[in-house]
Short mmCIF file of C-alpha atoms in Angstrom, two decimals:
data_model
loop_
_atom_site.label_atom_id
_atom_site.label_comp_id
_atom_site.label_asym_id
_atom_site.label_seq_id
_atom_site.Cartn_x
_atom_site.Cartn_y
_atom_site.Cartn_z
CA UNK A 63 9.97 -53.92 31.24
CA UNK A 64 12.97 -51.81 32.30
CA UNK A 65 12.23 -49.15 34.95
CA UNK A 66 11.82 -46.55 32.45
CA UNK A 67 11.04 -47.28 28.62
CA UNK A 68 12.44 -44.53 26.44
CA UNK A 69 10.00 -41.57 25.77
CA UNK A 70 7.45 -43.31 28.06
CA UNK A 71 6.04 -41.53 31.22
CA UNK A 72 5.75 -44.10 34.04
CA UNK A 73 3.61 -44.26 37.14
CA UNK A 74 3.66 -46.93 39.95
CA UNK A 75 0.33 -49.08 40.30
CA UNK A 76 0.49 -47.80 44.07
CA UNK A 77 -0.14 -43.96 42.88
CA UNK A 78 -2.69 -45.45 40.53
CA UNK A 79 -4.24 -47.21 43.33
CA UNK A 80 -4.51 -44.23 45.61
CA UNK A 81 -5.70 -41.87 42.95
CA UNK A 82 -8.43 -43.99 42.09
CA UNK A 83 -9.16 -45.23 45.40
CA UNK A 84 -8.88 -48.87 44.47
CA UNK A 85 -7.27 -50.22 47.14
CA UNK A 86 -10.31 -50.51 49.39
CA UNK A 87 -11.94 -52.57 46.58
CA UNK A 88 -9.10 -54.87 46.39
CA UNK A 89 -9.89 -57.41 48.80
CA UNK A 90 -6.67 -59.10 48.13
CA UNK A 91 -4.47 -56.21 48.81
CA UNK A 92 -2.35 -58.44 51.58
CA UNK A 93 -2.51 -61.61 49.56
CA UNK A 94 1.08 -63.20 48.80
CA UNK A 95 3.49 -62.33 46.23
CA UNK A 96 2.64 -65.63 43.96
CA UNK A 97 -1.38 -64.20 43.87
CA UNK A 98 -1.57 -60.61 43.99
CA UNK A 99 -5.09 -59.32 43.86
CA UNK A 100 -7.16 -59.00 41.17
CA UNK A 101 -6.35 -55.52 39.32
CA UNK A 102 -2.72 -54.89 37.70
CA UNK A 103 0.71 -54.20 39.37
CA UNK A 104 11.71 -57.01 35.31
CA UNK A 105 10.24 -58.19 36.17
CA UNK A 106 10.28 -56.31 33.02
CA UNK A 107 12.91 -55.97 34.92
CA UNK A 108 5.04 -56.70 37.06
CA UNK A 109 4.26 -52.69 35.81
CA UNK A 110 1.69 -51.23 37.71
CA UNK A 111 0.00 -48.74 35.85
CA UNK A 112 2.89 -48.24 33.39
CA UNK A 113 2.39 -47.48 29.90
CA UNK A 114 4.77 -48.60 26.86
CA UNK A 115 5.90 -46.83 24.02
CA UNK A 116 2.40 -46.14 22.89
CA UNK A 117 1.10 -45.09 25.99
CA UNK A 118 -1.01 -48.19 26.49
CA UNK A 119 -1.71 -48.45 30.49
CA UNK A 120 -1.08 -51.70 32.17
CA UNK A 121 -3.34 -53.10 34.80
CA UNK A 122 -2.95 -54.33 38.66
CA UNK A 123 -1.69 -58.03 38.74
CA UNK A 124 -3.73 -61.10 39.03
CA UNK A 125 -2.32 -64.49 40.11
CA UNK A 126 -0.25 -66.10 37.73
CA UNK A 127 -1.69 -68.83 35.62
CA UNK A 128 1.24 -71.20 36.58
CA UNK A 129 2.27 -70.07 40.04
CA UNK A 130 3.87 -73.45 41.07
CA UNK A 131 7.18 -74.28 39.63
CA UNK A 132 6.62 -77.08 36.62
CA UNK A 133 8.34 -80.33 36.59
CA UNK A 134 11.55 -80.24 34.68
CA UNK A 135 12.28 -82.67 31.95
CA UNK A 136 15.34 -84.72 31.95
CA UNK A 137 18.28 -82.86 30.52
CA UNK A 138 19.93 -83.70 27.36
CA UNK A 139 23.38 -84.89 27.68
CA UNK A 140 24.85 -81.66 25.61
CA UNK A 141 23.10 -79.56 27.98
CA UNK A 142 24.32 -81.39 31.06
CA UNK A 143 28.05 -81.06 30.15
CA UNK A 144 29.96 -79.22 32.69
CA UNK A 145 31.22 -76.61 29.94
CA UNK A 146 30.46 -73.55 31.79
CA UNK A 147 32.27 -74.65 35.12
CA UNK A 148 34.39 -72.04 36.92
CA UNK A 149 31.76 -69.37 35.35
CA UNK A 150 29.39 -67.10 37.33
CA UNK A 151 26.42 -66.08 35.95
CA UNK A 152 23.85 -63.60 37.80
CA UNK A 153 20.25 -63.65 36.87
CA UNK A 154 18.21 -60.71 37.67
CA UNK A 155 14.66 -61.30 37.78
CA UNK A 156 12.70 -58.17 36.50
CA UNK A 157 10.71 -56.54 39.25
CA UNK A 158 8.69 -57.91 42.55
CA UNK A 159 5.11 -59.01 42.61
CA UNK A 160 5.02 -57.40 46.16
CA UNK A 161 6.25 -53.97 44.62
CA UNK A 162 2.76 -52.53 44.03
CA UNK A 163 2.13 -52.86 48.10
CA UNK A 164 5.45 -50.92 49.03
CA UNK A 165 4.89 -47.54 47.02
CA UNK A 166 6.94 -45.56 49.27
CA UNK A 167 9.82 -47.85 49.11
CA UNK A 168 10.06 -48.40 45.50
CA UNK A 169 9.54 -44.60 44.87
CA UNK A 170 12.33 -43.58 46.98
CA UNK A 171 15.19 -42.07 44.76
CA UNK A 172 18.85 -43.86 44.20
CA UNK A 173 21.92 -42.70 42.39
CA UNK A 174 22.42 -44.29 39.11
CA UNK A 175 25.40 -42.01 38.20
CA UNK A 176 23.65 -39.79 35.62
CA UNK A 177 20.55 -38.92 37.47
CA UNK A 178 18.68 -39.89 40.83
CA UNK A 179 15.59 -42.37 39.88
CA UNK A 180 13.10 -44.51 41.68
CA UNK A 181 14.33 -47.41 43.55
CA UNK A 182 11.99 -50.02 41.16
CA UNK A 183 8.85 -50.03 39.47
CA UNK A 184 6.04 -52.69 39.66
CA UNK A 185 6.44 -54.04 35.97
CA UNK A 186 3.59 -54.86 33.28
CA UNK A 187 1.22 -57.59 32.83
CA UNK A 188 -0.54 -59.19 29.87
CA UNK A 189 -4.35 -57.73 29.38
CA UNK A 190 -5.58 -60.71 31.49
CA UNK A 191 -3.25 -59.81 34.53
CA UNK A 192 -0.24 -62.23 34.16
CA UNK A 193 2.39 -60.15 35.68
CA UNK A 194 5.87 -59.54 34.56
CA UNK A 195 7.07 -60.33 37.93
CA UNK A 196 5.47 -63.72 37.59
CA UNK A 197 6.85 -64.18 34.14
CA UNK A 198 10.61 -63.07 34.88
CA UNK A 199 10.77 -65.24 38.12
CA UNK A 200 9.28 -68.30 36.09
CA UNK A 201 11.85 -67.94 33.39
CA UNK A 202 14.61 -67.10 35.82
CA UNK A 203 14.30 -70.33 37.51
CA UNK A 204 14.22 -72.03 34.29
CA UNK A 205 17.40 -70.60 33.19
CA UNK A 206 19.28 -70.96 36.35
CA UNK A 207 18.58 -74.86 36.07
CA UNK A 208 20.04 -74.87 32.60
CA UNK A 209 23.06 -73.10 33.62
CA UNK A 210 23.61 -75.06 36.71
CA UNK A 211 23.41 -78.10 34.58
CA UNK A 212 26.37 -77.05 32.41
CA UNK A 213 28.34 -76.29 35.55
CA UNK A 214 27.99 -72.61 35.88
CA UNK A 215 27.58 -70.85 39.47
CA UNK A 216 24.24 -69.08 39.37
CA UNK A 217 23.24 -66.22 41.71
CA UNK A 218 19.97 -64.80 41.78
CA UNK A 219 19.32 -61.06 42.54
CA UNK A 220 16.24 -62.12 44.40
CA UNK A 221 14.09 -65.21 44.44
CA UNK A 222 10.73 -64.11 45.31
CA UNK A 223 11.50 -63.97 49.16
CA UNK A 224 11.58 -60.45 49.85
CA UNK A 225 8.40 -58.06 50.27
CA UNK A 226 9.94 -55.85 47.47
CA UNK A 227 12.82 -54.75 45.59
CA UNK A 228 15.69 -55.07 45.35
CA UNK A 229 16.33 -51.46 44.06
CA UNK A 230 18.13 -50.87 40.77
CA UNK A 231 21.20 -49.97 42.40
CA UNK A 232 21.50 -53.08 44.71
CA UNK A 233 20.66 -55.03 41.75
CA UNK A 234 23.74 -53.58 40.16
CA UNK A 235 25.97 -54.34 43.23
CA UNK A 236 25.05 -57.82 43.58
CA UNK A 237 26.17 -58.70 40.15
CA UNK A 238 29.51 -56.73 40.83
CA UNK A 239 30.22 -58.28 44.05
CA UNK A 240 29.63 -61.70 42.44
CA UNK A 241 32.32 -60.61 39.98
CA UNK A 242 29.84 -62.15 37.46
CA UNK A 243 31.13 -63.27 34.01
CA UNK A 244 27.61 -62.43 32.66
CA UNK A 245 24.53 -60.60 34.00
CA UNK A 246 21.13 -61.07 32.51
CA UNK A 247 18.31 -58.93 33.61
CA UNK A 248 14.84 -60.57 32.39
CA UNK A 249 12.09 -58.61 31.50
CA UNK A 250 8.88 -58.29 29.41
CA UNK A 251 7.78 -55.00 27.86
CA UNK A 252 4.74 -53.16 28.21
CA UNK A 253 4.26 -51.40 24.72
CA UNK A 254 1.14 -51.25 22.25
CA UNK A 255 -0.88 -53.88 20.94
CA UNK A 256 0.86 -54.68 17.52
CA UNK A 257 4.40 -54.15 18.62
CA UNK A 258 5.69 -57.65 18.92
CA UNK A 259 9.09 -59.20 19.52
CA UNK A 260 12.08 -59.46 21.79
CA UNK A 261 14.89 -57.07 21.86
CA UNK A 262 18.13 -56.99 24.45
CA UNK A 263 19.05 -53.74 26.14
CA UNK A 264 22.95 -52.85 25.76
CA UNK A 265 24.68 -50.37 28.04
CA UNK A 266 25.74 -47.05 26.41
CA UNK A 267 29.27 -45.45 27.22
CA UNK A 268 28.43 -43.47 30.55
CA UNK A 269 30.87 -41.86 32.71
CA UNK A 270 29.07 -39.72 35.22
CA UNK A 271 29.05 -39.85 39.31
CA UNK A 272 29.15 -43.22 40.29
CA UNK A 273 28.78 -44.98 36.82
CA UNK A 274 31.57 -45.67 34.34
CA UNK A 275 30.60 -48.28 31.91
CA UNK A 276 33.52 -47.84 29.47
CA UNK A 277 34.92 -51.33 30.22
CA UNK A 278 31.77 -53.12 29.80
CA UNK A 279 30.23 -51.53 26.53
CA UNK A 280 32.13 -53.98 24.22
CA UNK A 281 31.55 -57.36 26.03
CA UNK A 282 27.86 -56.28 27.09
CA UNK A 283 27.36 -56.04 23.21
CA UNK A 284 28.90 -59.29 22.33
CA UNK A 285 26.71 -60.83 25.29
CA UNK A 286 23.62 -59.17 24.09
CA UNK A 287 24.47 -60.41 20.21
CA UNK A 288 24.70 -63.80 21.18
CA UNK A 289 21.74 -64.05 23.23
CA UNK A 290 19.65 -62.22 20.64
CA UNK A 291 20.73 -64.73 18.01
CA UNK A 292 19.93 -67.82 20.21
CA UNK A 293 16.78 -66.43 21.84
CA UNK A 294 15.51 -66.17 18.16
CA UNK A 295 16.40 -69.60 17.48
CA UNK A 296 15.07 -71.37 20.52
CA UNK A 297 11.58 -69.36 20.72
CA UNK A 298 11.05 -69.02 16.95
CA UNK A 299 10.11 -65.37 17.44
CA UNK A 300 11.51 -62.24 15.91
CA UNK A 301 13.29 -58.95 16.97
CA UNK A 302 11.05 -56.19 17.99
CA UNK A 303 9.14 -54.62 15.22
CA UNK A 304 9.07 -51.41 17.22
CA UNK A 305 12.36 -50.68 18.71
CA UNK A 306 16.17 -51.44 17.63
CA UNK A 307 15.44 -51.38 13.46
CA UNK A 308 15.13 -54.92 13.27
CA UNK A 309 18.31 -55.91 14.92
CA UNK A 310 16.75 -56.91 18.45
CA UNK A 311 19.51 -54.74 19.78
CA UNK A 312 18.97 -51.13 21.94
CA UNK A 313 21.49 -49.16 23.45
CA UNK A 314 20.34 -47.05 26.63
CA UNK A 315 21.86 -44.89 28.99
CA UNK A 316 19.09 -44.31 31.33
CA UNK A 317 18.99 -47.69 33.28
CA UNK A 318 20.74 -47.90 36.71
CA UNK A 319 20.99 -51.38 36.40
CA UNK A 320 23.30 -51.07 33.36
CA UNK A 321 24.97 -47.65 34.29
CA UNK A 322 26.00 -49.04 37.49
CA UNK A 323 27.31 -52.34 36.24
CA UNK A 324 31.09 -53.07 36.23
CA UNK A 325 30.81 -56.41 34.87
CA UNK A 326 29.30 -57.36 31.58
CA UNK A 327 25.44 -57.14 31.62
CA UNK A 328 22.53 -56.87 29.38
CA UNK A 329 18.44 -56.55 29.88
CA UNK A 330 16.43 -58.81 27.79
CA UNK A 331 12.83 -57.96 26.78
CA UNK A 332 11.39 -61.12 25.98
CA UNK A 333 8.47 -59.62 24.03
CA UNK A 334 5.63 -57.27 24.68
CA UNK A 335 3.08 -58.42 27.34
CA UNK A 336 0.54 -56.08 26.36
CA UNK A 337 0.11 -57.53 22.84
CA UNK A 338 -2.28 -60.30 22.60
CA UNK A 339 -0.21 -62.87 20.28
CA UNK A 340 3.18 -62.19 22.63
CA UNK A 341 0.88 -62.76 25.72
CA UNK A 342 -0.27 -65.83 24.27
CA UNK A 343 3.66 -66.80 24.30
CA UNK A 344 4.14 -65.78 27.84
CA UNK A 345 1.55 -67.44 29.45
CA UNK A 346 2.71 -70.95 27.70
CA UNK A 347 5.11 -72.90 29.98
CA UNK A 348 6.22 -74.69 26.93
CA UNK A 349 7.36 -71.42 25.43
CA UNK A 350 8.93 -70.15 28.70
CA UNK A 351 10.98 -72.90 28.72
CA UNK A 352 12.11 -72.36 25.07
CA UNK A 353 12.78 -68.41 26.30
CA UNK A 354 15.08 -69.95 29.48
CA UNK A 355 16.73 -72.28 26.63
CA UNK A 356 17.41 -69.40 24.20
CA UNK A 357 18.87 -67.06 27.02
CA UNK A 358 21.22 -70.27 28.32
CA UNK A 359 22.15 -70.94 24.61
CA UNK A 360 23.23 -67.12 24.33
CA UNK A 361 25.29 -66.96 27.63
CA UNK A 362 26.98 -70.19 27.15
CA UNK A 363 28.44 -69.16 23.74
CA UNK A 364 29.31 -65.85 25.04
CA UNK A 365 31.19 -67.45 27.82
CA UNK A 366 32.68 -70.02 25.44
CA UNK A 367 34.03 -67.18 23.25
#
């Protein structure tokens, strides 16, 4: 889930816990990032108590159904080719499982060019508590392996190795500093049940303060179109039925990760974690591998021109 969904009012999990006085009831408040306490808490990019386009509220995080990394099967020769040698791809796993314990830090405002906005949010989850942050890191690991096998240099904005964050402006700086040929921010949406399917968020043309996307709008759209096509093919899922008018593409000017990027970048909402049918896909390791494959194929198609 991106940091603010259009027409959606959001609150972080920490604020919800404080208001409800729940923290004392959550005995696992100091648990590890991989196994957050019962209750709900991009990485769209877990969203604490966030609301999707329909106002459906999410829950604090539960432990991931597959916290350990799966064993990788051998890659086909076509995937193992060095076709992306010399290319740099930055993967941005949305959110961080520890964000919900660091409300002060993630609520600090940062400059995204057009406005000042919260450093990060906690992300969303399935109704059963599988968090967006767990999903995005798992898919990002799978995507990294696929791209590395093709010869690309891969940089992650974080690897679950920090207590919270990084902030949205820092995520953008990491891609810029790497001079990435492509940046993909991996997320899961948190909309209403019945809203299904994936969509790719593209940067709008923005020129304000430190934001200037004029040079990346066109290549980012090309990247997004390739990913949308290949993601649908690999996963067997359809473009979102609630945003993007069936194209699987959405343009936004309110996301710091896009506004502050100087290299081609998109956000991918792999589906709606709040819909039971999409949630079944998210919690399937087989489907997550297909999602990573679709992302890898889209990125490779874009980079090969």
